[in-house]
Structures are given as structure tokens and as C-alpha cells.
Amino acid sequence: MIATTDSRQAPQSFESADAYFDAFGLNQAARDFINRPLRLLIDGRWTDASDGGTAPIVEPSTAQQIGTIAMATTEDLELAVDAARRAFDGGEWSRITPLERESLLRRLADLIEDNAEEFIALETLDVGKPLAEAELDIQGTIDTYRYFAGWASKVSGRSGQASSLPGNYVTYTRKEPVGVIGVIVPWNFPLQTLAWKLGAALAVGCTTVIKPPEITSLTTLRFAELVAEAGIPDGVVNVLTGKGSKVGAALAAHPRIDKVTFTGSTATGTSVGHAALDNMTRMTLELGGKSAVLVFDDCDIEKTVEEVALGIFSNAGQICDAGSRLYVQDSIYDEFMAKLVEHTRTWAMGPGLDPESAIGPVVSESQLKTVTGFIAKGVEEGATLLCGGNTAEGPGFYVEPTIFGDCTNDMTIVRDEIFGPVLVAGRFSSQDQALELANDSEYGLAATIYSNNLNVVHELSQGLKVGSVYVNAQSSIDPAMPFGGYKKSGFGRDLGTEQLDFVTETKTVWITLP
Ligand code: NAD
């Protein structure tokens, strides 16, 4: 690969997946789970794919196969949609009292918490992320179900009054569950992203057909076991592991679902959106990002250096709102970048199960190729490789935390989402220029400002064309606050009270009095 001056220690490699599990004492429940046949969940029954198809599960730190999952067919999809339809149209889920739904969702959250160690281990095995990061994901998942459980009994319409129509009316609105929701989720935060979709949907009484990411389905399958254990009726949650281009595409185009909620790349989201629109299926699209980070010269440099590194290297940069485009004010650019590079070299790269690892591998061989392709492109386009750039020798899909300096907005590595541990950095001289550079992107998911100047912070927060603005920290996420994108980062919102509008239809009732 590309030579840099880094002398980073190579991550430990293992002869086999079992040797890796033994070295770090993998949670026994997780070990037992991956050794079980992992099937589809349709109408409360675990079943093989109709054609018996399976696919290997490849662990990213060792590049070894650790199990197999079933690969659903479009016939399986028909059965799952039938089940979800029955559970919605004639089933009890939307008819039980909201407080009963709330208590079932709380029980589900409690069960995830009871099995948290197993979930953390499974998410680490599947995605390659360090255990400490998986722990945050599982806690975020539990919090999301608890937050939306509380909304089950709070969602309601409003009474209104005609403003210009002569006559005497009683008018009110009803909030009704949208129906059967097709849920399609990406591989970077599989269980937590699922919670972002399911929490609100289940709270208001919708039923679901879930298409987890084909390369990271483990935690979704374990979660689905707990759905039954919590007492949620059969058919409310159906899970079809399988290929996105086949079962995912067929789900988005299915005429008998009422809504599709998708998180993933802008390219796939666009085709999902077209397919859904053909049936006038409602949709939420949470898509890609290339989020700008604006560092002003009045910031706390030491703290900002650490935050900026966290914002791009957490989860090996595979975060939709990763702060992947850095712009530093001219007056501190050299000092800031030198400190950032020095700090980045302290990030220990290693396998997910090793508690010493700060950054794990990327998720797959294909993602490794994509990321290293972008690194080569950056060098070719004349950006300065300040650190990183290498892959590790031996098995495992490792890419060093990488920083490019002297980047300009016309470069591919600045325009495209890399979705790996690669930060591209450039300079700005004024607040106006910072805003112009930040908004010069087809994406609009998030942006971060590091400054203690109130005017700068407020003016930029108004001017940035993004769904989330973070100030003096990055990627702050909470179930109570909405998340979503402007521009090609999608539309609709997950989380917060705003999401409730995307899982319900609003019906207006007019009663004309004599
Ligand atoms: P992806 O678009 O390749 O896949 C996402 C999901 O769609 C997977 O389950 C996949 O199997 C399925 N899929 C693939 N082809 C399909 C098709 N033709 N029709 C229907 N479904 C199909 O994305 P990915 O590589 O899994 O995830 C990375 C992307 O997700 C990045 O672009 C990232 O920014 C984005 N993302 C966005 C958010 C957000 O909230 N905005 C959050 C996380 C990830």
C-alpha cells in the first residue's frame, strides 16, 4: 500500500476464529448463539429459506467464517408480508390498549438489558467494532425502546375549529398507525438503527417486516427471539435475512406494505424511494453523509483535537454523520493538524474483542477495498497524506486511521462519502467562507462547529443546510431528539416526537351539526 511515516503496531492476528474467541474469553451465550442454525422469523415461527439458501457470516477481525444465516427468497417475503398484514388488519397489536403496548415494549427493553453482554459480544463479532462502542450501541437500543414505550399512550389527535367555513361543526383529528412497515437497515449500527425504526412503529401499533443488513444480522436475530419472550404477538415482527438487491428491493416495491423505512446509502435509498413511490407507499429515507467540521481559532485546541478524532475514527469511520470533512481556520491550521496527527497515532488498532483496541477493522473485505480505493484516489488527486493510509498485514479488514491535509472541495475524497477511517482536511479564513465550504456538498446530514463565540455559533447554526448541528462535541444522539437529513441525506426523521408523524396517518373528522 501507500507508504507513510507511521510505525503503528500491527494488530494481533489469530489462526482461527476459535483461537480469537479463546484469547479474549468470548461471552459463552454469544458463542452458543452463532453455533445455532440462524433462520428467518415469519409469523412467530423460525424457518429455513424456501430454497434452503444460506450465506456465511464473516468476522471482520479474523476474516474467518463464524456461522451461517438463511437467505430469504421472494416467496418467503410473501409469507412475511401476509403475516404482518394479518397481525395488523385483524390482529390484536393495534387494538390492545396503549398501556399494554407500552408495558410489552418495556419488557422487551428489559430483556435486551438482561442479555446485554451477549448483545455487545455479538455486535462486536459482526461489525468488528470495539466492545466499548458496542456497549454504547446496546444501551442506545435499550433507551430507544424505553423512550418510545412511553409514547404509546401519549400519541393522540387534536380538536379543531373551522376558520372560515360557515356552519356548525365538531372537528377533530385522529392519529392512526400507518400499517405494515418494511424496515431496511444498514450494517454499521444494526441493532440500534433497528430500534430507531421499530421503537416508534411498535409504540403506535404498526407491524413490521425487517430486512437486516446481510453482513451483520446477528443481533437482529437474537433480538427477534426476545420479541416473542416479551409477549409481543406473532406476526408483529418478522425478520428476513437476505440479499438487499433481491429481498430488500422486493420489500420496497411490495404493494401490500404501507410504508418503507430505510437507512443506507443514497444510491440504494434512491432506488428504494422510486420503488415505494410506484405504490404511493409512505417512506422515510435516512441516507449518506459527508459532514463538515468547522474549527475556529477561539476553540479549546486540545479538547477539539480529541473530539475531531472521535468524530471520524469511532466505529472505524463507518458512521453516517461522521465528521469526515474538516475545515480549520487558517491561523491555527498548522498547529491543529500537527496535534491531530500526533493524537491519531495514539489510536490503537486491533480486534474488536480486545479491550485495548480503540479502532477495529472495517466491516468487510469489500468495504476495505472501497476505503483503500479512496485513499489511493486522494494521493492521486494531490492531497497530502499526513498519517495512516495502510492496511494491516495478515487477516482482518484493517485500515489505519488516515488523515489527508491540503484538501480542496473539488477532490473526490472531499465530495464522496468514504465510510471508513479517513479524514479530509482543508482551511478557511472567514466565517462566510467556512459556511460556503460546509454547504458545498450534495449531502446535508450534520455539521459540527467548534467555537466559543456565540454569534459565530448561532449564525452558522442558522446557515448550515443540515439536519443536525453539533457545537463543541460531535454526534450527540438521543432518542428524544430527531435525526435525519437535508438534501441527498434523505427525508423524514427518526427519533423524537417528530418520528411519530412518520409512523401514523392523520385523519380529519368533520361532524356537521344541524
Ligand atoms: P446500503 O444502501 O448498501 O444497504 C442498506 C440496506 O439496504 C441493507 O440492508 C441492504 O441489504 C439493503 N439493500 C441493498 N440493496 C437494496 C435494494 N436494491 N433495495 C432495497 N434494499 C437494498 O448501505 P450500507 O452499505 O449497508 O450502509 C452504509 C450507508 O448507510 C452509508 O451511506 C451511510 O451513510 C448510510 N447510513 C445512513 C444513516 C442515517 O441515519 N442517515 C445511518 C447509518 C448509515
PDB file of C-alpha atoms in Angstrom, residues 96-340:
ATOM      1  CA  ILE A  96     -54.743  -3.679  22.719  1.00  0.00           C
ATOM      2  CA  THR A  97     -54.614  -0.655  24.945  1.00  0.00           C
ATOM      3  CA  PRO A  98     -51.678   1.711  24.514  1.00  0.00           C
ATOM      4  CA  LEU A  99     -50.633   0.991  28.087  1.00  0.00           C
ATOM      5  CA  GLU A 100     -50.473  -2.728  27.299  1.00  0.00           C
ATOM      6  CA  ARG A 101     -48.246  -1.967  24.299  1.00  0.00           C
ATOM      7  CA  GLU A 102     -46.130   0.261  26.500  1.00  0.00           C
ATOM      8  CA  SER A 103     -45.609  -2.463  29.069  1.00  0.00           C
ATOM      9  CA  LEU A 104     -44.687  -5.045  26.381  1.00  0.00           C
ATOM     10  CA  LEU A 105     -42.127  -2.649  24.909  1.00  0.00           C
ATOM     11  CA  ARG A 106     -40.712  -2.018  28.359  1.00  0.00           C
ATOM     12  CA  ARG A 107     -40.445  -5.762  28.907  1.00  0.00           C
ATOM     13  CA  LEU A 108     -38.618  -6.047  25.575  1.00  0.00           C
ATOM     14  CA  ALA A 109     -36.146  -3.343  26.659  1.00  0.00           C
ATOM     15  CA  ASP A 110     -35.630  -5.123  29.992  1.00  0.00           C
ATOM     16  CA  LEU A 111     -34.907  -8.410  28.195  1.00  0.00           C
ATOM     17  CA  ILE A 112     -32.291  -6.729  25.987  1.00  0.00           C
ATOM     18  CA  GLU A 113     -30.742  -5.288  29.142  1.00  0.00           C
ATOM     19  CA  ASP A 114     -30.759  -8.706  30.840  1.00  0.00           C
ATOM     20  CA  ASN A 115     -28.860 -10.116  27.863  1.00  0.00           C
ATOM     21  CA  ALA A 116     -26.705  -7.039  27.220  1.00  0.00           C
ATOM     22  CA  GLU A 117     -23.334  -8.831  27.471  1.00  0.00           C
ATOM     23  CA  GLU A 118     -24.395 -11.280  24.774  1.00  0.00           C
ATOM     24  CA  PHE A 119     -25.664  -8.474  22.513  1.00  0.00           C
ATOM     25  CA  ILE A 120     -22.442  -6.488  22.975  1.00  0.00           C
ATOM     26  CA  ALA A 121     -20.329  -9.525  22.049  1.00  0.00           C
ATOM     27  CA  LEU A 122     -22.494 -10.340  19.013  1.00  0.00           C
ATOM     28  CA  GLU A 123     -22.386  -6.760  17.684  1.00  0.00           C
ATOM     29  CA  THR A 124     -18.610  -6.716  18.087  1.00  0.00           C
ATOM     30  CA  LEU A 125     -18.245 -10.041  16.260  1.00  0.00           C
ATOM     31  CA  ASP A 126     -20.495  -8.945  13.430  1.00  0.00           C
ATOM     32  CA  VAL A 127     -19.337  -5.381  12.778  1.00  0.00           C
ATOM     33  CA  GLY A 128     -15.770  -5.596  14.147  1.00  0.00           C
ATOM     34  CA  LYS A 129     -16.254  -2.593  16.438  1.00  0.00           C
ATOM     35  CA  PRO A 130     -14.530  -2.443  19.855  1.00  0.00           C
ATOM     36  CA  LEU A 131     -16.600  -3.788  22.762  1.00  0.00           C
ATOM     37  CA  ALA A 132     -16.844  -0.351  24.385  1.00  0.00           C
ATOM     38  CA  GLU A 133     -18.520   1.032  21.261  1.00  0.00           C
ATOM     39  CA  ALA A 134     -20.884  -1.935  21.027  1.00  0.00           C
ATOM     40  CA  GLU A 135     -21.818  -1.307  24.653  1.00  0.00           C
ATOM     41  CA  LEU A 136     -22.915   2.236  23.751  1.00  0.00           C
ATOM     42  CA  ASP A 137     -24.981   0.846  20.856  1.00  0.00           C
ATOM     43  CA  ILE A 138     -26.791  -1.642  23.070  1.00  0.00           C
ATOM     44  CA  GLN A 139     -27.500   0.996  25.709  1.00  0.00           C
ATOM     45  CA  GLY A 140     -28.803   3.315  22.969  1.00  0.00           C
ATOM     46  CA  THR A 141     -31.043   0.478  21.772  1.00  0.00           C
ATOM     47  CA  ILE A 142     -32.497  -0.120  25.239  1.00  0.00           C
ATOM     48  CA  ASP A 143     -33.029   3.617  25.770  1.00  0.00           C
ATOM     49  CA  THR A 144     -34.817   3.948  22.436  1.00  0.00           C
ATOM     50  CA  TYR A 145     -37.382   1.232  23.207  1.00  0.00           C
ATOM     51  CA  ARG A 146     -37.957   2.723  26.660  1.00  0.00           C
ATOM     52  CA  TYR A 147     -38.387   6.219  25.255  1.00  0.00           C
ATOM     53  CA  PHE A 148     -40.950   5.165  22.640  1.00  0.00           C
ATOM     54  CA  ALA A 149     -42.752   2.811  25.052  1.00  0.00           C
ATOM     55  CA  GLY A 150     -43.773   5.972  26.893  1.00  0.00           C
ATOM     56  CA  TRP A 151     -45.236   7.460  23.713  1.00  0.00           C
ATOM     57  CA  ALA A 152     -47.662   4.572  23.149  1.00  0.00           C
ATOM     58  CA  SER A 153     -50.235   6.211  25.413  1.00  0.00           C
ATOM     59  CA  LYS A 154     -49.399   9.833  24.520  1.00  0.00           C
ATOM     60  CA  VAL A 155     -49.993   9.897  20.759  1.00  0.00           C
ATOM     61  CA  SER A 156     -53.331  11.490  20.031  1.00  0.00           C
ATOM     62  CA  GLY A 157     -55.041  13.842  17.609  1.00  0.00           C
ATOM     63  CA  ARG A 158     -56.414  17.272  18.392  1.00  0.00           C
ATOM     64  CA  SER A 159     -59.741  19.003  18.383  1.00  0.00           C
ATOM     65  CA  GLY A 160     -60.036  21.934  15.982  1.00  0.00           C
ATOM     66  CA  GLN A 161     -62.297  24.697  14.816  1.00  0.00           C
ATOM     67  CA  ALA A 162     -63.159  25.668  11.246  1.00  0.00           C
ATOM     68  CA  SER A 163     -61.732  29.091  10.496  1.00  0.00           C
ATOM     69  CA  SER A 164     -63.791  30.333   7.526  1.00  0.00           C
ATOM     70  CA  LEU A 165     -66.399  27.703   6.695  1.00  0.00           C
ATOM     71  CA  PRO A 166     -69.865  28.862   7.695  1.00  0.00           C
ATOM     72  CA  GLY A 167     -71.868  26.353   9.745  1.00  0.00           C
ATOM     73  CA  ASN A 168     -71.522  24.491  12.983  1.00  0.00           C
ATOM     74  CA  TYR A 169     -69.015  21.659  13.127  1.00  0.00           C
ATOM     75  CA  VAL A 170     -67.254  19.412  15.560  1.00  0.00           C
ATOM     76  CA  THR A 171     -63.830  18.761  14.058  1.00  0.00           C
ATOM     77  CA  TYR A 172     -61.001  16.658  15.336  1.00  0.00           C
ATOM     78  CA  THR A 173     -58.057  14.622  14.086  1.00  0.00           C
ATOM     79  CA  ARG A 174     -57.115  11.035  14.809  1.00  0.00           C
ATOM     80  CA  LYS A 175     -53.589   9.622  14.716  1.00  0.00           C
ATOM     81  CA  GLU A 176     -53.802   6.113  13.283  1.00  0.00           C
ATOM     82  CA  PRO A 177     -50.916   3.656  12.836  1.00  0.00           C
ATOM     83  CA  VAL A 178     -49.710   3.720   9.239  1.00  0.00           C
ATOM     84  CA  GLY A 179     -49.948  -0.099   8.991  1.00  0.00           C
ATOM     85  CA  VAL A 180     -47.358  -2.639   7.868  1.00  0.00           C
ATOM     86  CA  ILE A 181     -43.873  -1.159   7.733  1.00  0.00           C
ATOM     87  CA  GLY A 182     -40.994  -2.612   5.709  1.00  0.00           C
ATOM     88  CA  VAL A 183     -37.775  -1.928   7.615  1.00  0.00           C
ATOM     89  CA  ILE A 184     -34.406  -1.950   5.823  1.00  0.00           C
ATOM     90  CA  VAL A 185     -31.291  -1.332   7.891  1.00  0.00           C
ATOM     91  CA  PRO A 186     -27.531  -0.908   7.141  1.00  0.00           C
ATOM     92  CA  TRP A 187     -24.608  -2.764   8.681  1.00  0.00           C
ATOM     93  CA  ASN A 188     -22.851  -0.103  10.757  1.00  0.00           C
ATOM     94  CA  PHE A 189     -25.212   0.039  13.778  1.00  0.00           C
ATOM     95  CA  PRO A 190     -27.525  -2.885  13.046  1.00  0.00           C
ATOM     96  CA  LEU A 191     -29.361  -3.244  16.350  1.00  0.00           C
ATOM     97  CA  GLN A 192     -29.514   0.428  17.260  1.00  0.00           C
ATOM     98  CA  THR A 193     -30.693   1.541  13.827  1.00  0.00           C
ATOM     99  CA  LEU A 194     -33.372  -1.137  14.025  1.00  0.00           C
ATOM    100  CA  ALA A 195     -34.505   0.330  17.354  1.00  0.00           C
ATOM    101  CA  TRP A 196     -34.690   3.770  15.692  1.00  0.00           C
ATOM    102  CA  LYS A 197     -37.189   2.270  13.240  1.00  0.00           C
ATOM    103  CA  LEU A 198     -39.067  -0.145  15.474  1.00  0.00           C
ATOM    104  CA  GLY A 199     -39.476   1.838  18.691  1.00  0.00           C
ATOM    105  CA  ALA A 200     -41.927   4.395  17.290  1.00  0.00           C
ATOM    106  CA  ALA A 201     -43.548   1.927  14.869  1.00  0.00           C
ATOM    107  CA  LEU A 202     -44.408  -0.634  17.539  1.00  0.00           C
ATOM    108  CA  ALA A 203     -45.463   2.003  20.062  1.00  0.00           C
ATOM    109  CA  VAL A 204     -48.257   3.272  17.802  1.00  0.00           C
ATOM    110  CA  GLY A 205     -49.415  -0.227  16.776  1.00  0.00           C
ATOM    111  CA  CYS A 206     -47.741  -0.882  13.412  1.00  0.00           C
ATOM    112  CA  THR A 207     -46.467  -4.320  12.390  1.00  0.00           C
ATOM    113  CA  THR A 208     -43.201  -4.948  10.584  1.00  0.00           C
ATOM    114  CA  VAL A 209     -41.182  -6.943   8.077  1.00  0.00           C
ATOM    115  CA  ILE A 210     -37.488  -6.413   8.729  1.00  0.00           C
ATOM    116  CA  LYS A 211     -34.671  -6.880   6.204  1.00  0.00           C
ATOM    117  CA  PRO A 212     -31.473  -6.687   8.270  1.00  0.00           C
ATOM    118  CA  PRO A 213     -28.123  -5.968   6.594  1.00  0.00           C
ATOM    119  CA  GLU A 214     -26.931  -9.224   5.033  1.00  0.00           C
ATOM    120  CA  ILE A 215     -23.424  -8.969   6.518  1.00  0.00           C
ATOM    121  CA  THR A 216     -24.464  -8.063  10.092  1.00  0.00           C
ATOM    122  CA  SER A 217     -27.705  -9.831  11.002  1.00  0.00           C
ATOM    123  CA  LEU A 218     -26.740 -11.497  14.288  1.00  0.00           C
ATOM    124  CA  THR A 219     -28.144  -9.068  16.847  1.00  0.00           C
ATOM    125  CA  THR A 220     -31.397  -8.630  14.902  1.00  0.00           C
ATOM    126  CA  LEU A 221     -31.952 -12.390  15.004  1.00  0.00           C
ATOM    127  CA  ARG A 222     -31.233 -12.589  18.740  1.00  0.00           C
ATOM    128  CA  PHE A 223     -33.496  -9.572  19.303  1.00  0.00           C
ATOM    129  CA  ALA A 224     -36.298 -11.306  17.394  1.00  0.00           C
ATOM    130  CA  GLU A 225     -36.161 -14.202  19.877  1.00  0.00           C
ATOM    131  CA  LEU A 226     -36.763 -11.733  22.698  1.00  0.00           C
ATOM    132  CA  VAL A 227     -39.773 -10.214  20.915  1.00  0.00           C
ATOM    133  CA  ALA A 228     -41.669 -13.471  21.490  1.00  0.00           C
ATOM    134  CA  GLU A 229     -40.289 -13.812  25.023  1.00  0.00           C
ATOM    135  CA  ALA A 230     -41.594 -10.317  25.828  1.00  0.00           C
ATOM    136  CA  GLY A 231     -45.095 -11.449  24.808  1.00  0.00           C
ATOM    137  CA  ILE A 232     -45.445  -9.401  21.612  1.00  0.00           C
ATOM    138  CA  PRO A 233     -47.902 -11.299  19.356  1.00  0.00           C
ATOM    139  CA  ASP A 234     -46.725 -13.439  16.427  1.00  0.00           C
ATOM    140  CA  GLY A 235     -46.543 -11.616  13.098  1.00  0.00           C
ATOM    141  CA  VAL A 236     -45.876  -8.167  14.590  1.00  0.00           C
ATOM    142  CA  VAL A 237     -42.142  -8.543  13.961  1.00  0.00           C
ATOM    143  CA  ASN A 238     -40.977 -10.685  11.026  1.00  0.00           C
ATOM    144  CA  VAL A 239     -37.312 -10.981  10.086  1.00  0.00           C
ATOM    145  CA  LEU A 240     -35.988 -11.897   6.646  1.00  0.00           C
ATOM    146  CA  THR A 241     -32.228 -12.073   6.433  1.00  0.00           C
ATOM    147  CA  GLY A 242     -31.186 -11.961   2.823  1.00  0.00           C
ATOM    148  CA  LYS A 243     -29.811 -10.034  -0.102  1.00  0.00           C
ATOM    149  CA  GLY A 244     -30.671  -6.369  -0.363  1.00  0.00           C
ATOM    150  CA  SER A 245     -30.819  -6.430  -4.147  1.00  0.00           C
ATOM    151  CA  LYS A 246     -33.334  -9.296  -4.005  1.00  0.00           C
ATOM    152  CA  VAL A 247     -35.471  -9.391  -0.869  1.00  0.00           C
ATOM    153  CA  GLY A 248     -34.786  -5.734   0.107  1.00  0.00           C
ATOM    154  CA  ALA A 249     -35.747  -4.479  -3.348  1.00  0.00           C
ATOM    155  CA  ALA A 250     -38.876  -6.691  -3.395  1.00  0.00           C
ATOM    156  CA  LEU A 251     -39.881  -5.432   0.049  1.00  0.00           C
ATOM    157  CA  ALA A 252     -39.564  -1.767  -1.012  1.00  0.00           C
ATOM    158  CA  ALA A 253     -41.671  -2.485  -4.117  1.00  0.00           C
ATOM    159  CA  HIS A 254     -44.257  -4.586  -2.315  1.00  0.00           C
ATOM    160  CA  PRO A 255     -47.798  -3.315  -2.950  1.00  0.00           C
ATOM    161  CA  ARG A 256     -49.165  -4.641   0.355  1.00  0.00           C
ATOM    162  CA  ILE A 257     -46.900  -2.752   2.718  1.00  0.00           C
ATOM    163  CA  ASP A 258     -47.968   0.721   3.806  1.00  0.00           C
ATOM    164  CA  LYS A 259     -44.605   2.283   4.493  1.00  0.00           C
ATOM    165  CA  VAL A 260     -40.936   1.602   3.972  1.00  0.00           C
ATOM    166  CA  THR A 261     -38.365   2.968   6.367  1.00  0.00           C
ATOM    167  CA  PHE A 262     -34.846   2.718   5.011  1.00  0.00           C
ATOM    168  CA  THR A 263     -31.417   3.620   6.325  1.00  0.00           C
ATOM    169  CA  GLY A 264     -28.474   3.141   3.993  1.00  0.00           C
ATOM    170  CA  SER A 265     -26.618   4.705   1.105  1.00  0.00           C
ATOM    171  CA  THR A 266     -28.068   7.478  -1.043  1.00  0.00           C
ATOM    172  CA  ALA A 267     -27.775   5.298  -4.158  1.00  0.00           C
ATOM    173  CA  THR A 268     -29.797   2.430  -2.695  1.00  0.00           C
ATOM    174  CA  GLY A 269     -32.178   4.822  -0.946  1.00  0.00           C
ATOM    175  CA  THR A 270     -32.975   6.461  -4.266  1.00  0.00           C
ATOM    176  CA  SER A 271     -33.996   3.136  -5.814  1.00  0.00           C
ATOM    177  CA  VAL A 272     -35.993   2.239  -2.687  1.00  0.00           C
ATOM    178  CA  GLY A 273     -37.752   5.601  -2.941  1.00  0.00           C
ATOM    179  CA  HIS A 274     -38.644   5.090  -6.616  1.00  0.00           C
ATOM    180  CA  ALA A 275     -39.993   1.599  -5.915  1.00  0.00           C
ATOM    181  CA  ALA A 276     -42.067   2.828  -2.977  1.00  0.00           C
ATOM    182  CA  LEU A 277     -43.485   5.770  -4.876  1.00  0.00           C
ATOM    183  CA  ASP A 278     -44.887   3.492  -7.567  1.00  0.00           C
ATOM    184  CA  ASN A 279     -47.321   2.174  -4.942  1.00  0.00           C
ATOM    185  CA  MET A 280     -47.581   5.509  -3.111  1.00  0.00           C
ATOM    186  CA  THR A 281     -46.030   3.670  -0.162  1.00  0.00           C
ATOM    187  CA  ARG A 282     -45.027   6.125   2.569  1.00  0.00           C
ATOM    188  CA  MET A 283     -41.302   6.337   3.131  1.00  0.00           C
ATOM    189  CA  THR A 284     -38.580   7.564   5.430  1.00  0.00           C
ATOM    190  CA  LEU A 285     -35.098   7.636   3.906  1.00  0.00           C
ATOM    191  CA  GLU A 286     -32.065   8.116   6.153  1.00  0.00           C
ATOM    192  CA  LEU A 287     -29.144   8.268   3.734  1.00  0.00           C
ATOM    193  CA  GLY A 288     -25.467   9.042   3.395  1.00  0.00           C
ATOM    194  CA  GLY A 289     -23.460  11.977   4.660  1.00  0.00           C
ATOM    195  CA  LYS A 290     -20.213  13.886   4.320  1.00  0.00           C
ATOM    196  CA  SER A 291     -20.452  16.038   7.389  1.00  0.00           C
ATOM    197  CA  ALA A 292     -18.342  19.177   7.767  1.00  0.00           C
ATOM    198  CA  VAL A 293     -16.466  20.080  10.946  1.00  0.00           C
ATOM    199  CA  LEU A 294     -15.605  23.769  11.329  1.00  0.00           C
ATOM    200  CA  VAL A 295     -12.807  24.549  13.776  1.00  0.00           C
ATOM    201  CA  PHE A 296     -12.451  28.237  14.702  1.00  0.00           C
ATOM    202  CA  ASP A 297      -9.330  29.716  16.266  1.00  0.00           C
ATOM    203  CA  ASP A 298     -11.040  30.501  19.578  1.00  0.00           C
ATOM    204  CA  CYS A 299     -11.740  26.822  20.329  1.00  0.00           C
ATOM    205  CA  ASP A 300     -10.069  24.778  23.038  1.00  0.00           C
ATOM    206  CA  ILE A 301      -7.486  23.161  20.746  1.00  0.00           C
ATOM    207  CA  GLU A 302      -6.516  20.140  22.891  1.00  0.00           C
ATOM    208  CA  LYS A 303     -10.123  19.155  23.552  1.00  0.00           C
ATOM    209  CA  THR A 304     -11.170  19.786  19.957  1.00  0.00           C
ATOM    210  CA  VAL A 305      -8.360  17.576  18.638  1.00  0.00           C
ATOM    211  CA  GLU A 306      -9.707  14.662  20.699  1.00  0.00           C
ATOM    212  CA  GLU A 307     -13.302  15.334  19.673  1.00  0.00           C
ATOM    213  CA  VAL A 308     -12.454  15.581  15.974  1.00  0.00           C
ATOM    214  CA  ALA A 309     -10.608  12.237  16.113  1.00  0.00           C
ATOM    215  CA  LEU A 310     -13.546  10.610  17.911  1.00  0.00           C
ATOM    216  CA  GLY A 311     -15.935  12.065  15.339  1.00  0.00           C
ATOM    217  CA  ILE A 312     -14.214  10.329  12.426  1.00  0.00           C
ATOM    218  CA  PHE A 313     -12.438   7.275  13.842  1.00  0.00           C
ATOM    219  CA  SER A 314     -15.193   5.855  16.082  1.00  0.00           C
ATOM    220  CA  ASN A 315     -16.714   2.749  14.510  1.00  0.00           C
ATOM    221  CA  ALA A 316     -13.770   2.923  12.062  1.00  0.00           C
ATOM    222  CA  GLY A 317     -15.414   5.935  10.419  1.00  0.00           C
ATOM    223  CA  GLN A 318     -18.481   3.886   9.422  1.00  0.00           C
ATOM    224  CA  ILE A 319     -20.955   6.400  10.802  1.00  0.00           C
ATOM    225  CA  CYS A 320     -23.435   8.262   8.625  1.00  0.00           C
ATOM    226  CA  ASP A 321     -22.847  11.572  10.429  1.00  0.00           C
ATOM    227  CA  ALA A 322     -19.104  11.061  10.963  1.00  0.00           C
ATOM    228  CA  GLY A 323     -17.282  14.393  10.875  1.00  0.00           C
ATOM    229  CA  SER A 324     -15.384  13.387   7.754  1.00  0.00           C
ATOM    230  CA  ARG A 325     -14.710  16.840   6.204  1.00  0.00           C
ATOM    231  CA  LEU A 326     -12.587  19.035   8.441  1.00  0.00           C
ATOM    232  CA  TYR A 327     -12.082  22.778   7.845  1.00  0.00           C
ATOM    233  CA  VAL A 328      -9.694  24.568  10.194  1.00  0.00           C
ATOM    234  CA  GLN A 329      -9.237  28.332  10.431  1.00  0.00           C
ATOM    235  CA  ASP A 330      -6.013  29.439   8.727  1.00  0.00           C
ATOM    236  CA  SER A 331      -4.481  30.994  11.831  1.00  0.00           C
ATOM    237  CA  ILE A 332      -4.363  27.652  13.709  1.00  0.00           C
ATOM    238  CA  TYR A 333      -4.327  25.163  10.809  1.00  0.00           C
ATOM    239  CA  ASP A 334      -0.684  24.046  11.105  1.00  0.00           C
ATOM    240  CA  GLU A 335      -0.711  23.766  14.887  1.00  0.00           C
ATOM    241  CA  PHE A 336      -4.093  21.995  14.938  1.00  0.00           C
ATOM    242  CA  MET A 337      -3.219  19.462  12.238  1.00  0.00           C
ATOM    243  CA  ALA A 338       0.139  18.634  13.853  1.00  0.00           C
ATOM    244  CA  LYS A 339      -1.612  17.941  17.161  1.00  0.00           C
ATOM    245  CA  LEU A 340      -4.379  15.959  15.464  1.00  0.00           C
TER     246      LEU A 340
END
